[in-house]
Tab-separated table of C-alpha atoms in Angstrom:
chain	number	residue	atom	x	y	z
A	971	UNK	CA	0.000	0.000	0.000
A	972	UNK	CA	1.608	3.238	-1.180
A	973	UNK	CA	0.643	6.104	1.135
A	974	UNK	CA	0.566	9.259	-0.974
A	975	UNK	CA	-1.809	11.602	0.858
A	976	UNK	CA	-2.190	12.808	4.412
A	977	UNK	CA	-5.883	13.520	3.726
A	978	UNK	CA	-8.342	12.669	0.968
A	979	UNK	CA	-11.318	15.034	0.934
A	980	UNK	CA	-14.452	13.791	-0.824
A	981	UNK	CA	-16.536	16.807	-1.847
A	982	UNK	CA	-15.247	20.197	-2.990
A	983	UNK	CA	-18.064	22.556	-2.071
A	984	UNK	CA	-17.834	25.025	0.813
A	985	UNK	CA	-17.094	22.436	3.521
A	986	UNK	CA	-14.722	20.265	1.499
A	987	UNK	CA	-12.781	22.998	-0.269
A	988	UNK	CA	-12.369	24.917	2.999
A	989	UNK	CA	-11.143	21.774	4.758
A	990	UNK	CA	-8.698	20.976	1.950
A	991	UNK	CA	-7.428	24.562	1.988
A	992	UNK	CA	-6.870	24.590	5.763
A	993	UNK	CA	-5.083	21.221	5.715
A	994	UNK	CA	-2.931	21.968	2.662
A	995	UNK	CA	-2.103	25.369	4.127
A	996	UNK	CA	-0.705	23.556	7.179
A	997	UNK	CA	1.670	21.612	4.952
A	998	UNK	CA	-0.338	18.413	4.556
A	999	UNK	CA	-0.567	16.459	1.311
A	1000	UNK	CA	-4.218	16.723	0.295
A	1001	UNK	CA	-6.242	15.176	-2.517
A	1002	UNK	CA	-9.725	16.644	-3.071
A	1003	UNK	CA	-12.287	15.027	-5.387
A	1004	UNK	CA	-15.830	15.854	-6.425
A	1005	UNK	CA	-18.212	14.138	-8.816
A	1006	UNK	CA	-19.447	17.490	-10.184
A	1007	UNK	CA	-17.884	19.745	-12.776
A	1008	UNK	CA	-16.615	23.116	-11.555
A	1009	UNK	CA	-17.776	25.804	-11.511
A	1010	UNK	CA	-21.372	24.646	-11.062
A	1011	UNK	CA	-24.339	25.828	-9.044
A	1012	UNK	CA	-26.442	24.132	-6.373
A	1013	UNK	CA	-29.577	25.123	-4.477
A	1014	UNK	CA	-28.602	27.210	-1.455
A	1015	UNK	CA	-29.626	30.224	0.591
A	1016	UNK	CA	-26.054	31.429	-0.173
A	1017	UNK	CA	-25.988	33.479	3.033
A	1018	UNK	CA	-22.803	33.701	5.128
A	1019	UNK	CA	-23.094	35.333	8.558
A	1020	UNK	CA	-20.369	37.591	9.927
A	1021	UNK	CA	-18.416	34.770	11.677
A	1022	UNK	CA	-18.187	32.993	8.320
A	1023	UNK	CA	-17.129	36.177	6.546
A	1024	UNK	CA	-14.491	36.717	9.252
A	1025	UNK	CA	-13.055	33.264	8.500
A	1026	UNK	CA	-12.904	34.103	4.778
A	1027	UNK	CA	-11.023	37.254	5.740
A	1028	UNK	CA	-8.656	35.360	8.054
A	1029	UNK	CA	-7.974	32.813	5.300
A	1030	UNK	CA	-7.084	35.673	2.951
A	1031	UNK	CA	-9.717	34.890	0.319
A	1032	UNK	CA	-12.408	37.467	1.091
A	1033	UNK	CA	-10.935	39.984	-1.410
A	1034	UNK	CA	-11.155	37.398	-4.204
A	1035	UNK	CA	-14.798	36.723	-3.354
A	1036	UNK	CA	-15.690	40.432	-3.266
A	1037	UNK	CA	-13.955	40.899	-6.616
A	1038	UNK	CA	-16.569	38.601	-8.170
A	1039	UNK	CA	-19.106	41.367	-7.529
A	1040	UNK	CA	-20.534	39.842	-4.370
A	1041	UNK	CA	-22.326	42.670	-2.511
A	1042	UNK	CA	-21.675	43.527	1.124
A	1043	UNK	CA	-24.936	43.173	3.054
A	1044	UNK	CA	-25.001	45.834	5.752
A	1045	UNK	CA	-28.585	45.951	7.043
A	1046	UNK	CA	-31.150	43.433	8.211
A	1047	UNK	CA	-34.852	43.820	8.900
A	1048	UNK	CA	-36.723	41.031	10.694
A	1049	UNK	CA	-40.493	41.398	10.818
A	1050	UNK	CA	-42.631	39.159	13.008
A	1051	UNK	CA	-46.338	39.795	12.631
A	1052	UNK	CA	-46.786	43.579	12.660
A	1053	UNK	CA	-43.458	44.381	14.374
A	1054	UNK	CA	-40.176	45.066	12.562
A	1055	UNK	CA	-36.694	45.029	14.086
A	1056	UNK	CA	-34.246	46.770	11.788
A	1057	UNK	CA	-30.624	47.853	12.010
A	1058	UNK	CA	-27.068	47.632	10.762
A	1059	UNK	CA	-25.515	44.205	10.743
A	1060	UNK	CA	-23.272	44.139	13.851
A	1061	UNK	CA	-19.506	43.788	13.697
A	1062	UNK	CA	-17.645	40.575	14.414
A	1063	UNK	CA	-13.827	40.466	14.459
A	1064	UNK	CA	-13.618	43.561	12.290
A	1065	UNK	CA	-16.298	42.406	9.823
A	1066	UNK	CA	-19.482	44.484	9.773
A	1067	UNK	CA	-21.269	42.892	6.840
A	1068	UNK	CA	-22.608	39.575	5.613
A	1069	UNK	CA	-22.380	38.150	2.089
A	1070	UNK	CA	-24.523	35.823	-0.013
A	1071	UNK	CA	-22.434	34.682	-2.975
A	1072	UNK	CA	-23.839	32.450	-5.677
A	1073	UNK	CA	-22.471	29.007	-5.037
A	1074	UNK	CA	-20.766	28.483	-8.391
A	1075	UNK	CA	-18.658	31.546	-7.552
A	1076	UNK	CA	-18.059	30.868	-3.842
A	1077	UNK	CA	-17.154	27.223	-4.332
A	1078	UNK	CA	-14.750	28.032	-7.162
A	1079	UNK	CA	-12.993	30.710	-5.078
A	1080	UNK	CA	-12.512	28.136	-2.302
A	1081	UNK	CA	-11.299	25.457	-4.723
A	1082	UNK	CA	-8.814	27.919	-6.225
A	1083	UNK	CA	-7.574	28.819	-2.741
A	1084	UNK	CA	-7.112	25.143	-1.825
A	1085	UNK	CA	-5.144	24.501	-5.005
A	1086	UNK	CA	-3.044	27.625	-4.443
A	1087	UNK	CA	-1.687	26.165	-1.185
A	1088	UNK	CA	-0.956	22.770	-2.686
A	1089	UNK	CA	-4.129	20.662	-2.654
A	1090	UNK	CA	-4.621	18.423	-5.678
A	1091	UNK	CA	-8.144	18.634	-7.156
A	1092	UNK	CA	-9.927	16.124	-9.383
A	1093	UNK	CA	-13.422	17.173	-10.524
A	1094	UNK	CA	-15.823	14.737	-12.205
A	1095	UNK	CA	-14.423	11.996	-9.998
A	1096	UNK	CA	-16.802	9.760	-8.064
A	1097	UNK	CA	-16.208	7.826	-4.856
A	1098	UNK	CA	-17.002	4.145	-5.444
A	1099	UNK	CA	-15.901	2.646	-2.156
A	1100	UNK	CA	-13.738	3.085	0.920
A	1101	UNK	CA	-10.713	0.859	1.371
A	1102	UNK	CA	-10.354	-0.754	4.795
A	1103	UNK	CA	-7.407	-2.452	6.455
A	1104	UNK	CA	-7.808	-4.106	9.857
A	1105	UNK	CA	-10.958	-2.156	10.681
A	1106	UNK	CA	-9.559	1.221	9.628
A	1107	UNK	CA	-10.304	3.350	6.566
A	1108	UNK	CA	-7.024	3.736	4.662
A	1109	UNK	CA	-8.106	4.992	1.239
A	1110	UNK	CA	-10.706	5.346	-1.484
A	1111	UNK	CA	-11.647	3.693	-4.747
A	1112	UNK	CA	-12.503	6.316	-7.374
A	1113	UNK	CA	-13.964	6.456	-10.876
A	1114	UNK	CA	-12.641	9.289	-13.009
A	1115	UNK	CA	-14.470	11.219	-15.731
A	1116	UNK	CA	-12.998	8.825	-18.321
A	1117	UNK	CA	-14.423	5.792	-16.501
A	1118	UNK	CA	-11.056	4.590	-15.219
A	1119	UNK	CA	-11.024	3.201	-11.674
A	1120	UNK	CA	-8.140	4.044	-9.347
A	1121	UNK	CA	-7.200	3.572	-5.716
A	1122	UNK	CA	-5.773	6.322	-3.519
A	1123	UNK	CA	-4.431	5.874	-0.013
A	1124	UNK	CA	-4.204	8.370	2.828
A	1125	UNK	CA	-4.042	8.760	6.591
A	1126	UNK	CA	-7.553	10.236	6.746
A	1127	UNK	CA	-10.573	10.196	4.438
A	1128	UNK	CA	-12.833	13.183	5.004
A	1129	UNK	CA	-16.426	13.158	3.810
A	1130	UNK	CA	-17.644	16.599	2.791
A	1131	UNK	CA	-20.121	15.190	0.311
A	1132	UNK	CA	-23.386	16.553	1.616
A	1133	UNK	CA	-26.562	15.322	3.209
A	1134	UNK	CA	-26.545	12.080	1.201
A	1135	UNK	CA	-22.888	11.478	1.964
A	1136	UNK	CA	-21.354	8.352	0.428
A	1137	UNK	CA	-18.520	8.524	2.964
A	1138	UNK	CA	-21.060	8.479	5.806
A	1139	UNK	CA	-22.859	5.506	4.255
A	1140	UNK	CA	-19.716	3.519	3.457
A	1141	UNK	CA	-18.139	4.176	6.852
A	1142	UNK	CA	-21.420	3.262	8.530
A	1143	UNK	CA	-21.490	6.493	10.495
A	1144	UNK	CA	-24.315	6.254	13.006
A	1145	UNK	CA	-27.000	8.915	13.092
A	1146	UNK	CA	-26.953	10.114	16.685
A	1147	UNK	CA	-29.720	12.749	16.544
A	1148	UNK	CA	-32.713	12.828	14.199
A	1149	UNK	CA	-35.265	15.624	14.467
A	1150	UNK	CA	-36.860	14.874	11.124
A	1151	UNK	CA	-38.024	17.384	8.555
A	1152	UNK	CA	-39.605	20.614	9.788
A	1153	UNK	CA	-40.229	22.865	6.757
A	1154	UNK	CA	-40.301	22.973	2.986
A	1155	UNK	CA	-38.792	25.837	0.973
A	1156	UNK	CA	-39.034	27.338	-2.513
A	1157	UNK	CA	-36.698	29.899	-4.095
A	1158	UNK	CA	-36.799	32.340	-6.983
A	1159	UNK	CA	-34.414	35.138	-7.985
A	1160	UNK	CA	-35.437	38.675	-9.015
A	1161	UNK	CA	-33.509	41.827	-9.942
A	1162	UNK	CA	-34.056	43.957	-6.848
A	1163	UNK	CA	-30.554	45.133	-5.870
A	1164	UNK	CA	-29.811	46.716	-2.508
A	1165	UNK	CA	-27.762	45.686	0.510
A	1166	UNK	CA	-30.510	44.796	2.990
A	1167	UNK	CA	-31.515	41.312	4.090
A	1168	UNK	CA	-35.211	40.987	4.874
A	1169	UNK	CA	-36.947	38.284	6.904
A	1170	UNK	CA	-40.720	38.219	7.423
A	1171	UNK	CA	-42.583	35.718	9.590
A	1172	UNK	CA	-46.270	35.097	10.078
A	1173	UNK	CA	-48.126	32.125	11.494
A	1174	UNK	CA	-46.937	29.014	9.590
A	1175	UNK	CA	-45.154	31.063	6.895
A	1176	UNK	CA	-41.746	32.680	6.511
A	1177	UNK	CA	-40.072	34.683	3.763
A	1178	UNK	CA	-36.530	35.924	3.260
A	1179	UNK	CA	-35.013	38.265	0.691
A	1180	UNK	CA	-31.243	37.953	0.287
A	1181	UNK	CA	-29.278	40.083	-2.233
A	1182	UNK	CA	-26.639	38.175	-4.162
A	1183	UNK	CA	-24.590	38.757	-7.337
A	1184	UNK	CA	-25.561	40.941	-10.311
A	1185	UNK	CA	-28.337	42.821	-8.521
A	1186	UNK	CA	-30.332	39.601	-8.038
A	1187	UNK	CA	-32.094	38.855	-4.758
A	1188	UNK	CA	-33.041	35.348	-3.711
A	1189	UNK	CA	-36.586	35.157	-2.370
A	1190	UNK	CA	-37.220	32.093	-0.235
A	1191	UNK	CA	-40.624	31.066	1.118
A	1192	UNK	CA	-41.116	28.505	3.879
A	1193	UNK	CA	-44.067	26.477	5.150
A	1194	UNK	CA	-44.391	23.586	7.626
A	1195	UNK	CA	-43.291	20.195	6.297
A	1196	UNK	CA	-46.790	18.792	6.819
A	1197	UNK	CA	-48.005	21.046	3.981
A	1198	UNK	CA	-45.361	19.960	1.491
A	1199	UNK	CA	-47.401	17.286	-0.258
A	1200	UNK	CA	-50.144	19.810	-1.011
A	1201	UNK	CA	-47.788	22.662	-1.899
A	1202	UNK	CA	-45.713	20.574	-4.314
A	1203	UNK	CA	-48.712	20.195	-6.642
A	1204	UNK	CA	-48.509	23.936	-7.421
A	1205	UNK	CA	-45.371	25.354	-5.770
A	1206	UNK	CA	-45.301	28.582	-7.782
A	1207	UNK	CA	-48.774	29.455	-6.544
A	1208	UNK	CA	-47.683	28.870	-2.933
A	1209	UNK	CA	-44.532	30.924	-3.477
A	1210	UNK	CA	-46.272	33.937	-4.988
A	1211	UNK	CA	-49.168	33.825	-2.526
A	1212	UNK	CA	-46.718	33.795	0.390
A	1213	UNK	CA	-44.918	36.826	-1.031
A	1214	UNK	CA	-48.249	38.604	-1.473
A	1215	UNK	CA	-49.364	37.749	2.076
A	1216	UNK	CA	-46.144	38.527	3.930
A	1217	UNK	CA	-44.691	41.354	1.818
A	1218	UNK	CA	-47.350	43.149	-0.247
A	1219	UNK	CA	-44.903	45.956	-1.090
A	1220	UNK	CA	-42.541	43.371	-2.569
A	1221	UNK	CA	-45.422	41.761	-4.430
A	1222	UNK	CA	-46.156	45.132	-6.050
A	1223	UNK	CA	-42.535	45.405	-7.229
A	1224	UNK	CA	-42.600	41.925	-8.747
A	1225	UNK	CA	-46.030	42.067	-10.336
A	1226	UNK	CA	-44.888	43.342	-13.742
A	1227	UNK	CA	-41.487	41.642	-13.875
A	1228	UNK	CA	-40.214	38.136	-14.495
A	1229	UNK	CA	-37.868	36.147	-12.241
A	1230	UNK	CA	-34.307	35.694	-13.463
A	1231	UNK	CA	-33.954	32.397	-11.597
A	1232	UNK	CA	-36.504	29.658	-12.059
A	1233	UNK	CA	-38.446	28.295	-9.104
A	1234	UNK	CA	-36.658	25.544	-7.220
A	1235	UNK	CA	-37.302	23.994	-3.852
A	1236	UNK	CA	-37.334	20.992	-1.586
A	1237	UNK	CA	-39.193	19.290	1.204
A	1238	UNK	CA	-36.135	17.282	2.172
A	1239	UNK	CA	-34.701	19.555	4.851
A	1240	UNK	CA	-33.441	17.088	7.418
A	1241	UNK	CA	-32.255	17.932	10.922
A	1242	UNK	CA	-29.670	15.501	12.270
A	1243	UNK	CA	-26.248	14.748	13.689
A	1244	UNK	CA	-24.176	11.846	12.442
A	1245	UNK	CA	-21.202	10.342	14.216
A	1246	UNK	CA	-18.468	12.824	13.205
A	1247	UNK	CA	-15.413	10.554	12.995
A	1248	UNK	CA	-13.980	7.079	13.354
A	1249	UNK	CA	-10.761	5.223	12.619
A	1250	UNK	CA	-9.328	6.908	9.545
A	1251	UNK	CA	-12.425	8.900	8.588
A	1252	UNK	CA	-14.315	12.087	9.476
A	1253	UNK	CA	-17.370	14.018	8.271
A	1254	UNK	CA	-17.624	17.802	7.894
A	1255	UNK	CA	-20.439	20.106	6.823
A	1256	UNK	CA	-23.767	18.575	5.819
A	1257	UNK	CA	-22.236	15.108	5.663
A	1258	UNK	CA	-21.987	15.024	9.447
A	1259	UNK	CA	-24.625	17.518	10.537
A	1260	UNK	CA	-27.534	19.150	8.756
A	1261	UNK	CA	-30.227	21.591	9.784
A	1262	UNK	CA	-33.070	23.416	8.100
A	1263	UNK	CA	-31.968	26.292	5.868
A	1264	UNK	CA	-34.421	28.724	7.487
A	1265	UNK	CA	-31.680	30.273	9.657
A	1266	UNK	CA	-29.060	30.102	6.872
A	1267	UNK	CA	-26.363	28.835	9.243
A	1268	UNK	CA	-25.094	25.964	7.060
A	1269	UNK	CA	-22.174	27.625	5.250
A	1270	UNK	CA	-20.988	29.536	8.316
A	1271	UNK	CA	-21.026	26.359	10.429
A	1272	UNK	CA	-19.291	24.383	7.653
A	1273	UNK	CA	-16.407	26.873	7.724
A	1274	UNK	CA	-16.150	26.500	11.501
A	1275	UNK	CA	-15.996	22.703	11.204
A	1276	UNK	CA	-13.335	22.907	8.474
A	1277	UNK	CA	-11.210	25.070	10.725
A	1278	UNK	CA	-11.818	22.805	13.727
A	1279	UNK	CA	-10.794	19.690	11.807
A	1280	UNK	CA	-7.736	21.480	10.450
A	1281	UNK	CA	-6.711	22.486	13.965
A	1282	UNK	CA	-7.177	18.942	15.221
A	1283	UNK	CA	-5.073	17.377	12.444
A	1284	UNK	CA	-2.370	20.053	12.243
A	1285	UNK	CA	1.044	18.415	12.636
A	1286	UNK	CA	-0.507	15.053	13.530
A	1287	UNK	CA	-0.517	13.148	10.245
A	1288	UNK	CA	2.708	11.264	10.887
A	1289	UNK	CA	1.039	8.031	11.989
A	1290	UNK	CA	-2.325	6.302	11.967
A	1291	UNK	CA	-2.441	6.497	15.754
A	1292	UNK	CA	-1.843	10.252	15.788
A	1293	UNK	CA	-4.476	10.820	13.103
A	1294	UNK	CA	-7.072	8.718	14.924
A	1295	UNK	CA	-6.417	10.653	18.137
A	1296	UNK	CA	-6.860	13.921	16.229
A	1297	UNK	CA	-10.112	12.716	14.659
A	1298	UNK	CA	-11.406	11.675	18.075
A	1299	UNK	CA	-10.607	15.178	19.334
A	1300	UNK	CA	-12.523	16.688	16.412
A	1301	UNK	CA	-15.469	14.411	17.185
A	1302	UNK	CA	-15.592	15.592	20.788
A	1303	UNK	CA	-15.556	19.261	19.767
A	1304	UNK	CA	-17.808	19.179	16.684
A	1305	UNK	CA	-21.173	18.921	18.425
A	1306	UNK	CA	-20.414	21.778	20.815
A	1307	UNK	CA	-19.486	24.039	17.890
A	1308	UNK	CA	-22.943	23.771	16.304
A	1309	UNK	CA	-25.214	23.056	19.275
A	1310	UNK	CA	-26.485	26.626	19.661
A	1311	UNK	CA	-27.222	27.146	15.963
A	1312	UNK	CA	-29.003	23.784	15.816
A	1313	UNK	CA	-31.244	24.608	18.769
A	1314	UNK	CA	-32.018	28.074	17.368
A	1315	UNK	CA	-32.907	26.538	14.004
A	1316	UNK	CA	-35.303	24.009	15.499
A	1317	UNK	CA	-37.038	26.828	17.387
A	1318	UNK	CA	-37.393	28.884	14.216
A	1319	UNK	CA	-38.764	25.974	12.175
A	1320	UNK	CA	-41.820	25.847	14.450
A	1321	UNK	CA	-43.146	28.869	12.484
A	1322	UNK	CA	-45.304	29.869	15.427
A	1323	UNK	CA	-46.061	33.433	16.493
A	1324	UNK	CA	-46.540	33.002	20.208
A	1325	UNK	CA	-47.597	35.931	22.371
A	1326	UNK	CA	-44.221	35.739	24.112
A	1327	UNK	CA	-42.300	35.969	20.820
A	1328	UNK	CA	-44.351	38.925	19.664
A	1329	UNK	CA	-43.867	40.744	22.956
A	1330	UNK	CA	-40.106	40.095	22.904
A	1331	UNK	CA	-39.907	41.358	19.333
A	1332	UNK	CA	-41.918	44.455	20.229
A	1333	UNK	CA	-39.596	45.193	23.175
A	1334	UNK	CA	-36.493	44.760	21.011
A	1335	UNK	CA	-37.873	47.061	18.310
A	1336	UNK	CA	-38.021	49.994	20.747
A	1337	UNK	CA	-34.373	49.764	21.855
A	1338	UNK	CA	-31.247	50.338	19.754
A	1339	UNK	CA	-29.163	48.372	22.270
A	1340	UNK	CA	-31.517	45.378	22.243
A	1341	UNK	CA	-31.703	45.530	18.448
A	1342	UNK	CA	-27.925	45.181	18.206
A	1343	UNK	CA	-27.976	42.232	20.612
A	1344	UNK	CA	-30.837	40.657	18.677
A	1345	UNK	CA	-29.115	40.982	15.294
A	1346	UNK	CA	-25.928	39.577	16.821
A	1347	UNK	CA	-27.915	36.570	18.066
A	1348	UNK	CA	-29.345	35.975	14.578
A	1349	UNK	CA	-25.777	35.881	13.242
A	1350	UNK	CA	-24.589	33.458	15.918
A	1351	UNK	CA	-22.260	36.058	17.447
A	1352	UNK	CA	-23.875	35.768	20.869
A	1353	UNK	CA	-26.402	33.429	22.559
A	1354	UNK	CA	-29.946	33.575	21.250
A	1355	UNK	CA	-31.626	34.437	24.561
A	1356	UNK	CA	-33.009	37.807	23.513
A	1357	UNK	CA	-34.183	36.513	20.141
A	1358	UNK	CA	-36.964	34.587	21.866
């Protein structure tokens, strides 16, 4: 068995490319593969909260992302029922804005950054199987774009291949928490421009407006999962009716225009934790933990996990024993890193306007200090106590 790589990363989207970049930047030999062609788009809220933007800045790749024309989002308005809380997006580690890059641009910037520090990248390459030796994962069997099958060996195989992760399935990673599906979501894109994020909630409905590249804003509409089977028979009707109900001013703007992004959506928004690591393998991003997109925490949390795994493995790829100890350390720390955002997401997916929530929102709306705390809680900068 010829050991060529310290780490083999399966998946090159925001979790995988960030992980490969962090590991290669620490001097490790990294192979990254993905079955997709790059650049390519995927369905996503695209939103990155300030802690995620701060990591992009720390990694030195924020300028490259902003050069793609990604707008800085500086204001956020959150309306619950009749009450709006509005203010500037609060600062975190010198970053006072959020971003929402289209994924074909974000993912390519991350892939380029990983390659720039030495990671090898093979697109259009599919994982067929994991290779085991004496109960430990020691490599991967791959099929390239030309159909040729190859074997690659490494100290650690890292699954960053999404909610339906092949690495998770092949390593038999146990699902440790399962809170099911809570909402369904549909997206369109319209030319609205601006730098303000808008969230509107009513009983059993939610809407968000997120500016992204080229003056386009993503409009996402949410409903409880139990309504998905009815909604899916005419999703465009649901989408437009929700916009009309929750944001009549926005409905007026859209009435005589056409969307620039076709309607897309899903009812498969799972909420779970999988076992994060084992002997010779680990899971990052959606492969190991997924939550509803309604709070748009996925990309930001994926960056945090990439950094955490990189810290755990740094300088410890000299032996199988050292790697397994590092992966066990990552496993112990992973859940704590996303526990708060997971709990906040489950609360939000209830889509219920309780009297307590409305009163809290009303109190926050009358205070500049509470508004700043509230917006910081939405971004994951501080605990969500005031956000009710």
